[in-house]
């Protein structure tokens, strides 16, 4: 319905909107099943995956775990994820995700993603270039290890620095070698439907007909917008304005019909300030983790044909306190001097607790012994950007005092509340009793040696110590096929969703690697379901 006859039209089996981890894996799966695929991306491809840390959360006895000597079972992984992600995902889907985890690593390896079994010997938010298998979630925290043993499940793709490109590039290459037609610099503007409501294709604006010099300039501006633009939003805004000018002058309309289906996997919406204000107004001071394409446009496309959303107010807020690993033994307190939570929890749990329960306020308290350990670890445990962030915390703006009261007053924290918190913490260590907020015994350290330092880790705009955030909600999908659902819970014919455009495994709670793993799981699911559709006569 509503098609414009003067637009050039082509036809394929499956159209994929967004070519990151979900899009590439959907394309590979569909091509392996024999379907024709055209994949579209408004940028250069890669999405948030290509600029991420490149972590795949996997377990249950993967080949990488076995090579590292790590013992894990599907039952252990399932129990941990049940506690972590709650009831967002139905039990059968979560079990399929867990049971298929070892095969997923083998599948990714087959398609060129490099892994390594070097085991990180300390707890960190992200390992340096010596280690590629680590505790990437809250496995070590007291609330979880009380139910299931802590196991390393963070499979970092092997590559220097943040290695997300080592996931995206091989998958994109494999998809195209299998015959996927990839069309970058193409923005989908509309989903097409027939008279019965079936999604039959897309309309889009593409730069494919622009002069080669313009296409090269467009690609370069897009690359800058993505990264370093992700770290410096004003630069991204300048690049995006220039991109918009090129689009206005050179973009031309196209229509692509899909015989079997359209898969929308175009990211989340944290790059859309209006949507953030509407759905998650508490999360206004974060750094959008992703590209300008994470503006909710994929979700809006699905909504335009009847899709419904959920968990749009769930945002992952990354407030990491490690490395250095010594800081796990710190105390994180609010402005009343009260503990925020077990400091061995994953950084997104800390950020969530600070925003939801403490007005975004938080300070990390260490004594002289912990600070000395942290300084010694500064160059041995960190990548360059972690080193810069840790140094900013330790040396720029930290408040120190020879007494807890002096440090508290300098930081603007209630000194009486802080003293009571430290006493309860130290007394629990001295008496051999449980930590007041559940931190495991071997991760505790008595806070008693002057000088005392309070480092401000509050969630607020800070170029040196930003708070990355990503949205977790999206359109509802059938959990056996990835088909997008309408308000009655019925599948919208011909439309599938995956990645952060759709609800998934991590739509309630996030740990490092779970989003990309979910993209792979959901992308493969949608690709298989769309390819299995019987073509109409």
Coordinates of C-alpha atoms in Angstrom, one line a residue:
X1 CA 0.0 0.0 0.0
X2 CA 1.1 3.6 -0.6
X3 CA 3.9 2.7 -3.0
X4 CA 5.3 5.5 -5.2
X5 CA 5.6 4.2 -8.8
X6 CA 8.6 6.3 -9.9
X7 CA 11.0 4.8 -7.4
X8 CA 13.4 2.2 -8.8
X9 CA 12.5 -1.2 -7.4
X10 CA 14.3 -4.5 -6.9
X11 CA 13.3 -7.7 -5.2
X12 CA 15.0 -10.2 -2.9
X13 CA 13.9 -12.8 -0.4
X14 CA 15.0 -11.0 2.8
X15 CA 15.8 -7.4 3.6
X16 CA 17.9 -6.8 6.7
X17 CA 17.8 -3.3 8.2
X18 CA 21.0 -2.7 10.2
X19 CA 24.2 -4.6 9.6
X20 CA 25.9 -5.0 13.1
X21 CA 26.1 -8.3 15.0
X22 CA 22.5 -9.1 14.7
X23 CA 22.3 -8.1 11.0
X24 CA 25.4 -10.0 9.9
X25 CA 24.4 -13.2 11.8
X26 CA 20.9 -13.0 10.4
X27 CA 22.3 -12.6 6.9
X28 CA 24.8 -15.6 7.3
X29 CA 22.0 -17.8 8.6
X30 CA 19.6 -16.9 5.9
X31 CA 22.2 -17.3 3.1
X32 CA 23.2 -20.7 4.5
X33 CA 19.5 -21.7 4.2
X34 CA 19.5 -20.6 0.6
X35 CA 17.6 -17.3 0.8
X36 CA 18.6 -14.2 -1.2
X37 CA 19.6 -11.3 1.2
X38 CA 20.0 -7.6 0.8
X39 CA 21.3 -5.9 4.0
X40 CA 21.0 -2.1 4.5
X41 CA 22.8 0.2 6.9
X42 CA 22.6 3.9 7.2
X43 CA 26.3 4.0 8.1
X44 CA 29.4 2.0 7.2
X45 CA 28.1 -1.1 8.9
X46 CA 29.1 -2.5 12.3
X47 CA 26.8 -0.6 14.6
X48 CA 27.6 -0.6 18.3
X49 CA 29.3 -4.0 18.0
X50 CA 32.2 -2.7 15.9
X51 CA 33.2 -0.1 18.5
X52 CA 32.5 -2.2 21.5
X53 CA 34.8 -4.2 23.7
X54 CA 34.1 -7.3 21.6
X55 CA 32.8 -9.5 24.4
X56 CA 30.7 -12.6 23.8
X57 CA 29.0 -13.9 27.0
X58 CA 29.1 -17.6 26.6
X59 CA 29.5 -20.7 28.8
X60 CA 28.3 -24.1 29.7
X61 CA 31.6 -25.6 28.6
X62 CA 32.7 -23.8 25.5
X63 CA 35.8 -24.8 23.6
X64 CA 37.6 -21.7 24.9
X65 CA 36.7 -22.5 28.5
X66 CA 37.8 -26.0 28.2
X67 CA 41.1 -24.9 26.7
X68 CA 41.6 -22.6 29.6
X69 CA 40.8 -25.3 32.1
X70 CA 37.6 -23.6 33.2
X71 CA 34.9 -26.0 34.4
X72 CA 31.4 -24.8 33.6
X73 CA 28.0 -26.5 32.9
X74 CA 24.8 -25.4 31.3
X75 CA 23.1 -25.7 34.6
X76 CA 25.5 -23.3 36.3
X77 CA 25.2 -20.8 33.5
X78 CA 21.4 -21.1 33.5
X79 CA 21.2 -20.5 37.2
X80 CA 23.4 -17.4 37.0
X81 CA 21.4 -15.9 34.2
X82 CA 18.1 -16.7 35.9
X83 CA 19.3 -14.5 38.7
X84 CA 20.7 -11.8 36.5
X85 CA 18.1 -11.3 33.8
X86 CA 14.9 -12.3 35.7
X87 CA 11.7 -13.0 33.9
X88 CA 12.2 -10.8 30.9
X89 CA 13.0 -13.9 28.8
X90 CA 10.8 -16.9 29.1
X91 CA 12.4 -20.0 30.7
X92 CA 12.4 -22.0 27.5
X93 CA 14.2 -19.3 25.5
X94 CA 16.8 -18.7 28.2
X95 CA 17.5 -22.4 28.3
X96 CA 17.9 -22.5 24.5
X97 CA 20.3 -19.6 24.7
X98 CA 22.3 -21.4 27.4
X99 CA 22.3 -24.9 25.8
X100 CA 23.4 -23.4 22.5
X101 CA 26.2 -21.3 24.0
X102 CA 29.1 -23.7 23.3
X103 CA 27.9 -24.2 19.7
X104 CA 27.6 -20.4 19.2
X105 CA 31.3 -20.0 20.0
X106 CA 32.1 -22.7 17.5
X107 CA 29.8 -21.1 14.9
X108 CA 31.5 -17.7 15.4
X109 CA 34.9 -19.3 15.2
X110 CA 33.9 -21.0 11.9
X111 CA 33.0 -17.6 10.5
X112 CA 36.3 -16.1 11.4
X113 CA 35.8 -14.5 14.9
X114 CA 39.1 -15.1 16.8
X115 CA 39.1 -16.2 20.4
X116 CA 41.8 -17.0 22.9
X117 CA 41.9 -19.0 26.1
X118 CA 44.3 -16.8 28.1
X119 CA 42.6 -16.5 31.5
X120 CA 42.6 -13.2 33.4
X121 CA 43.8 -13.8 37.0
X122 CA 42.0 -10.8 38.6
X123 CA 38.5 -9.3 38.5
X124 CA 38.3 -6.4 36.1
X125 CA 35.7 -4.6 34.0
X126 CA 37.8 -5.3 30.8
X127 CA 41.1 -7.1 30.5
X128 CA 44.2 -5.8 28.9
X129 CA 45.8 -7.3 25.8
X130 CA 47.3 -10.2 27.6
X131 CA 43.9 -11.8 28.6
X132 CA 40.8 -12.8 26.7
X133 CA 38.7 -14.9 29.0
X134 CA 37.5 -13.3 32.3
X135 CA 34.7 -12.7 34.8
X136 CA 32.6 -10.2 32.8
X137 CA 29.6 -10.0 35.0
X138 CA 28.6 -10.3 38.7
X139 CA 29.7 -14.0 39.0
X140 CA 32.0 -13.2 41.9
X141 CA 29.5 -11.1 43.9
X142 CA 28.1 -12.6 47.0
X143 CA 24.4 -12.7 46.0
X144 CA 25.3 -14.8 43.0
X145 CA 28.0 -17.1 44.2
X146 CA 25.7 -18.1 47.0
X147 CA 23.7 -19.9 44.3
X148 CA 26.2 -21.0 41.7
X149 CA 30.0 -21.1 41.5
X150 CA 31.7 -18.1 39.9
X151 CA 32.8 -19.0 36.3
X152 CA 34.6 -16.9 33.7
X153 CA 32.3 -16.5 30.7
X154 CA 33.5 -13.3 29.1
X155 CA 34.9 -14.4 25.8
X156 CA 36.8 -11.4 24.4
X157 CA 37.5 -11.5 20.7
X158 CA 41.3 -11.6 20.2
X159 CA 42.6 -8.2 19.2
X160 CA 44.4 -5.2 20.6
X161 CA 42.3 -2.5 22.3
X162 CA 38.6 -2.7 22.3
X163 CA 38.2 -5.6 19.9
X164 CA 34.6 -5.3 18.7
X165 CA 35.8 -4.9 15.2
X166 CA 37.2 -8.4 15.5
X167 CA 33.7 -9.7 15.8
X168 CA 32.0 -7.5 13.2
X169 CA 34.6 -7.6 10.4
X170 CA 34.8 -11.4 10.1
X171 CA 31.0 -11.8 10.2
X172 CA 30.5 -9.0 7.6
X173 CA 33.1 -10.6 5.4
X174 CA 31.5 -14.1 5.8
X175 CA 28.0 -12.8 5.1
X176 CA 29.2 -11.1 1.9
X177 CA 31.3 -14.1 0.8
X178 CA 28.1 -16.2 1.1
X179 CA 26.4 -13.8 -1.2
X180 CA 24.7 -11.2 0.9
X181 CA 24.4 -7.9 -0.9
X182 CA 25.4 -5.2 1.5
X183 CA 24.2 -1.7 0.9
X184 CA 25.8 0.9 3.2
X185 CA 24.8 4.6 3.5
X186 CA 21.2 3.6 3.0
X187 CA 18.5 4.8 5.4
X188 CA 15.2 2.9 5.5
X189 CA 12.3 5.4 5.7
X190 CA 9.3 3.1 5.5
X191 CA 8.1 -0.5 5.8
X192 CA 5.8 -1.6 3.0
X193 CA 2.7 -3.7 3.5
X194 CA 0.2 -5.5 1.3
X195 CA -3.5 -5.3 1.6
X196 CA -3.5 -8.1 4.2
X197 CA -1.0 -6.3 6.4
X198 CA 2.0 -8.4 5.5
X199 CA 5.3 -6.5 5.5
X200 CA 6.5 -6.9 1.9
X201 CA 9.6 -4.6 1.7
X202 CA 11.1 -1.2 2.4
X203 CA 11.5 2.2 1.0
X204 CA 14.8 3.9 1.7
X205 CA 17.1 6.8 0.7
X206 CA 20.6 5.8 -0.5
X207 CA 23.9 7.5 -1.3
X208 CA 24.7 4.7 -3.8
X209 CA 24.1 7.0 -6.8
X210 CA 26.2 9.9 -5.5
X211 CA 29.6 10.6 -7.1
X212 CA 32.4 8.4 -5.8
X213 CA 34.2 11.4 -4.1
X214 CA 31.0 12.2 -2.3
X215 CA 30.5 8.6 -1.2
X216 CA 34.1 8.6 0.2
X217 CA 33.5 11.8 2.1
X218 CA 30.2 10.4 3.5
X219 CA 32.0 7.2 4.7
X220 CA 34.8 9.3 6.3
X221 CA 32.4 11.6 8.1
X222 CA 30.4 8.5 9.3
X223 CA 33.6 6.9 10.6
X224 CA 34.5 10.0 12.6
X225 CA 30.9 10.3 13.9
X226 CA 31.0 6.8 15.2
X227 CA 34.4 6.9 16.8
X228 CA 35.9 9.2 18.1
X229 CA 32.5 10.8 18.1
X230 CA 31.2 8.4 20.6
X231 CA 33.7 9.8 23.2
X232 CA 33.2 13.4 22.3
X233 CA 29.5 14.1 21.4
X234 CA 30.1 17.7 20.1
X235 CA 32.3 16.2 17.4
X236 CA 29.6 13.7 16.5
X237 CA 27.0 16.5 16.2
X238 CA 29.3 18.4 13.7
X239 CA 29.8 15.2 11.6
X240 CA 26.1 14.4 11.6
X241 CA 25.2 17.9 10.4
X242 CA 27.6 17.5 7.5
X243 CA 26.3 14.0 6.8
X244 CA 22.7 15.4 6.7
X245 CA 23.7 18.0 4.2
X246 CA 25.2 15.4 1.9
X247 CA 22.1 13.3 2.2
X248 CA 19.8 16.2 1.4
X249 CA 21.7 16.9 -1.8
X250 CA 22.7 13.5 -3.1
X251 CA 20.5 10.7 -1.5
X252 CA 18.0 9.1 -3.9
X253 CA 14.9 6.9 -3.1
X254 CA 14.8 3.2 -3.7
X255 CA 12.4 0.4 -3.0
X256 CA 13.3 -3.2 -2.1
X257 CA 10.6 -5.8 -2.0
X258 CA 11.1 -8.9 0.2
X259 CA 9.4 -12.2 -0.8
X260 CA 10.0 -13.8 2.6
X261 CA 10.4 -11.0 5.2
X262 CA 12.1 -8.0 6.6
X263 CA 14.4 -8.2 9.7
X264 CA 14.8 -5.0 11.6
X265 CA 18.0 -4.9 13.8
X266 CA 18.9 -1.2 13.7
X267 CA 20.0 -0.7 17.3
X268 CA 18.5 1.0 20.4
X269 CA 17.5 4.6 21.0
X270 CA 20.0 6.3 23.4
X271 CA 21.2 8.6 20.6
X272 CA 17.7 10.1 20.5
X273 CA 17.5 12.8 23.3
X274 CA 13.7 13.2 22.9
X275 CA 13.1 9.5 23.4
X276 CA 15.5 9.4 26.3
X277 CA 13.5 12.2 27.9
X278 CA 10.2 10.4 27.2
X279 CA 11.2 6.9 28.3
X280 CA 14.2 7.2 30.7
X281 CA 14.4 10.8 32.0
X282 CA 16.6 9.7 34.9
X283 CA 19.4 8.8 32.5
X284 CA 20.2 12.2 31.0
X285 CA 23.9 12.4 31.8
X286 CA 25.2 9.4 30.1
X287 CA 27.5 8.9 27.1
X288 CA 25.5 7.2 24.3
X289 CA 27.2 3.9 23.6
X290 CA 26.7 3.2 20.0
X291 CA 26.3 5.2 16.8
X292 CA 24.0 8.0 15.6
X293 CA 21.9 5.2 14.2
X294 CA 20.9 4.2 17.7
X295 CA 18.1 6.8 17.5
X296 CA 15.1 4.5 17.8
X297 CA 14.5 4.6 14.0
X298 CA 14.3 0.8 13.8
X299 CA 11.9 0.6 16.7
X300 CA 9.8 3.4 15.1
X301 CA 9.7 1.5 11.8
X302 CA 8.3 -1.5 13.5
X303 CA 5.8 0.6 15.5
X304 CA 4.5 2.1 12.2
X305 CA 3.1 -1.2 11.2
X306 CA 1.6 -2.1 14.6
X307 CA 4.5 -3.3 16.8
X308 CA 4.4 -2.7 20.5
X309 CA 7.4 -2.1 22.9
X310 CA 8.3 -2.9 26.4
X311 CA 11.1 -2.2 28.9
X312 CA 11.8 1.1 27.2
X313 CA 12.8 2.6 30.6
X314 CA 15.5 0.0 31.1
X315 CA 18.9 1.5 30.5
X316 CA 22.3 0.0 31.2
X317 CA 24.5 2.5 33.1
X318 CA 28.2 1.7 33.2
X319 CA 30.0 2.9 36.3
X320 CA 33.1 0.7 36.5
X321 CA 35.5 1.0 39.4
X322 CA 38.1 -1.4 38.0
X323 CA 40.8 -1.7 36.9
X324 CA 42.9 -1.3 39.0
X325 CA 41.5 -4.5 40.7
X326 CA 42.4 -3.2 44.2
X327 CA 39.4 -0.9 44.0
X328 CA 37.0 -3.9 44.3
X329 CA 38.0 -3.8 48.0
X330 CA 36.9 -0.1 48.3
X331 CA 33.6 1.1 49.7
X332 CA 31.2 2.9 47.4
X333 CA 29.1 5.3 49.4
X334 CA 26.4 8.0 48.7
X335 CA 26.3 11.5 50.1
X336 CA 24.9 10.1 53.4
X337 CA 28.0 7.9 53.7
X338 CA 25.9 4.8 53.2
X339 CA 27.1 1.8 51.1
X340 CA 25.5 1.6 47.6
X341 CA 25.8 -2.1 47.0
X342 CA 28.4 -5.0 47.0
X343 CA 31.4 -3.4 45.2
X344 CA 32.1 -6.7 43.4
X345 CA 28.9 -6.4 41.4
X346 CA 29.1 -5.6 37.7
X347 CA 29.5 -1.9 36.8
X348 CA 26.1 -1.6 35.3
X349 CA 24.5 -2.8 38.6
X350 CA 26.5 -0.2 40.4
X351 CA 25.4 2.5 38.0
X352 CA 21.8 1.4 38.1
X353 CA 21.8 1.5 41.9
X354 CA 23.4 4.9 42.0
X355 CA 20.8 6.4 39.6
X356 CA 17.7 4.7 40.9
X357 CA 18.4 4.8 44.6
X358 CA 21.0 7.4 45.3
X359 CA 20.3 10.3 43.0
X360 CA 23.2 9.4 40.8
X361 CA 25.6 10.2 43.7
X362 CA 28.6 8.0 44.6
X363 CA 32.1 8.1 46.0
X364 CA 34.7 5.4 46.2
X365 CA 36.5 5.3 49.5
X366 CA 40.0 3.8 49.8
X367 CA 42.7 3.9 52.4
X368 CA 46.4 4.3 51.9
X369 CA 47.0 0.6 51.5
X370 CA 44.4 0.2 48.7
X371 CA 45.6 3.4 47.0
X372 CA 49.2 2.1 47.0
X373 CA 48.0 -1.2 45.5
X374 CA 46.0 0.6 42.9
X375 CA 48.9 2.8 41.8
X376 CA 51.1 -0.3 41.4
X377 CA 48.4 -1.9 39.2
X378 CA 47.8 1.3 37.1
X379 CA 50.2 0.3 34.3
X380 CA 50.0 -3.5 34.6
X381 CA 46.2 -4.1 34.4
X382 CA 44.9 -1.3 32.2
X383 CA 44.5 -0.3 28.6
X384 CA 45.3 3.3 27.7
X385 CA 41.8 4.6 28.1
X386 CA 41.3 2.8 31.4
X387 CA 44.6 4.2 32.6
X388 CA 43.5 7.7 31.8
X389 CA 40.1 7.2 33.5
X390 CA 41.7 5.7 36.6
X391 CA 44.3 8.4 36.8
X392 CA 41.6 11.1 36.5
X393 CA 39.8 9.5 39.5
X394 CA 42.9 9.0 41.6
X395 CA 44.7 12.3 41.0
X396 CA 42.2 14.9 39.7
X397 CA 39.5 16.0 42.1
X398 CA 39.9 13.2 44.7
X399 CA 39.5 14.4 48.3
X400 CA 41.9 13.2 50.9
X401 CA 42.1 13.5 54.6
X402 CA 44.2 12.2 57.5
X403 CA 40.9 11.2 59.1
X404 CA 37.7 9.9 57.7
X405 CA 35.9 13.1 58.9
X406 CA 38.4 15.4 57.1
X407 CA 38.0 13.4 53.8
X408 CA 34.2 13.3 54.2
X409 CA 33.9 17.1 54.8
X410 CA 36.1 17.9 51.8
X411 CA 33.9 15.6 49.6
X412 CA 30.6 17.0 51.0
X413 CA 29.6 13.6 52.5
X414 CA 28.0 13.2 55.9
X415 CA 31.0 12.3 58.2
X416 CA 28.9 10.6 60.8
X417 CA 27.2 8.4 58.3
X418 CA 30.6 7.5 56.7
X419 CA 32.2 6.7 60.0
X420 CA 29.3 4.4 60.9
X421 CA 29.6 2.7 57.6
X422 CA 33.3 2.1 57.9
X423 CA 33.0 0.8 61.4
X424 CA 30.3 -1.7 60.4
X425 CA 32.5 -2.9 57.5
X426 CA 35.6 -3.2 59.6
X427 CA 33.8 -4.9 62.5
X428 CA 32.4 -7.5 60.2
X429 CA 35.9 -8.3 59.0
X430 CA 37.2 -8.4 62.6
X431 CA 34.4 -10.7 63.8
X432 CA 34.5 -12.9 60.7
X433 CA 30.8 -12.2 60.0
X434 CA 29.1 -11.5 56.7
X435 CA 29.7 -8.2 55.0
X436 CA 26.8 -5.7 55.5
X437 CA 26.1 -5.6 51.8
X438 CA 27.2 -9.2 50.9
X439 CA 30.7 -8.7 49.5
X440 CA 32.7 -12.0 49.6
X441 CA 35.2 -12.3 52.4
X442 CA 38.3 -12.5 50.2
X443 CA 37.5 -9.3 48.4
X444 CA 37.2 -7.2 51.6
X445 CA 39.9 -5.0 53.0
X446 CA 39.9 -3.2 56.4
X447 CA 39.7 0.6 55.8
X448 CA 42.0 1.9 58.5
X449 CA 45.2 3.4 57.2
X450 CA 45.5 7.2 56.6
X451 CA 45.3 9.1 54.4
X452 CA 41.8 8.3 53.3
X453 CA 40.7 9.1 49.7
X454 CA 37.2 9.7 48.4
X455 CA 36.9 9.6 44.6
X456 CA 33.8 11.1 43.0
X457 CA 32.2 8.4 40.7
X458 CA 28.8 10.2 40.5
X459 CA 26.8 9.8 37.2
X460 CA 27.3 13.2 35.6
X461 CA 28.8 14.8 32.4
X462 CA 32.5 14.2 32.6
X463 CA 34.8 13.9 29.6
X464 CA 37.6 12.3 31.7
X465 CA 35.3 9.8 33.4
X466 CA 32.2 9.4 31.3
X467 CA 29.2 7.1 32.0
X468 CA 28.5 5.0 29.0
X469 CA 24.8 4.0 28.6
X470 CA 22.7 1.9 26.3
X471 CA 19.0 1.1 26.1
X472 CA 17.8 -2.4 26.6
X473 CA 14.1 -2.2 25.7
X474 CA 12.5 -2.6 22.2
X475 CA 9.7 -4.2 20.3
X476 CA 8.2 -7.4 21.5
X477 CA 9.0 -10.5 19.5
X478 CA 7.9 -14.1 19.4
X479 CA 10.6 -15.9 21.4
X480 CA 10.7 -18.9 19.1
X481 CA 11.1 -17.1 15.8
X482 CA 11.8 -13.4 16.5
X483 CA 8.6 -12.4 14.6
X484 CA 7.6 -8.9 15.7
X485 CA 4.3 -8.9 17.7
X486 CA 1.3 -6.5 17.6
X487 CA -0.8 -5.3 20.5
X488 CA -2.8 -8.6 20.5
X489 CA 0.4 -10.6 20.8
X490 CA 0.1 -11.9 17.3
X491 CA 3.0 -11.9 14.8
X492 CA 3.1 -9.2 12.2
X493 CA 3.5 -11.2 9.0
X494 CA 6.8 -10.7 7.3
X495 CA 8.5 -8.7 10.0
X496 CA 11.2 -9.9 12.4
X497 CA 13.3 -8.1 15.0
X498 CA 16.7 -8.7 16.7
X499 CA 19.4 -6.9 18.6
X500 CA 18.7 -3.8 20.7
X501 CA 15.7 -3.0 18.4
X502 CA 13.9 -5.9 20.0
X503 CA 13.4 -7.3 23.5
X504 CA 16.0 -10.0 24.2
X505 CA 18.0 -11.9 26.8
X506 CA 19.5 -8.7 28.3
X507 CA 16.4 -6.4 28.3
X508 CA 16.2 -6.3 32.1
X509 CA 19.9 -6.5 33.1
X510 CA 23.1 -6.3 31.3
X511 CA 26.6 -7.7 31.8
X512 CA 29.5 -7.4 29.4
X513 CA 29.1 -9.6 26.4
X514 CA 25.4 -10.4 26.9
X515 CA 24.1 -7.9 24.4
X516 CA 26.4 -9.1 21.5
X517 CA 25.6 -12.7 22.5
X518 CA 21.9 -11.8 22.3
X519 CA 22.4 -10.2 18.9
X520 CA 24.0 -13.4 17.6
X521 CA 21.3 -15.6 19.2
X522 CA 18.4 -13.4 18.0
X523 CA 20.0 -12.7 14.6
X524 CA 20.4 -16.3 13.8
X525 CA 16.9 -17.1 15.1
X526 CA 15.3 -14.4 12.8
X527 CA 17.4 -15.3 9.9
X528 CA 16.4 -18.9 10.1
X529 CA 12.7 -18.1 10.6
X530 CA 12.6 -15.7 7.7
X531 CA 14.4 -18.1 5.4
X532 CA 12.0 -20.8 6.2
X533 CA 9.0 -18.8 5.0
X534 CA 7.4 -20.4 1.9
X535 CA 7.6 -17.9 -0.9
X536 CA 4.2 -16.8 -2.2
X537 CA 3.4 -17.7 -5.8

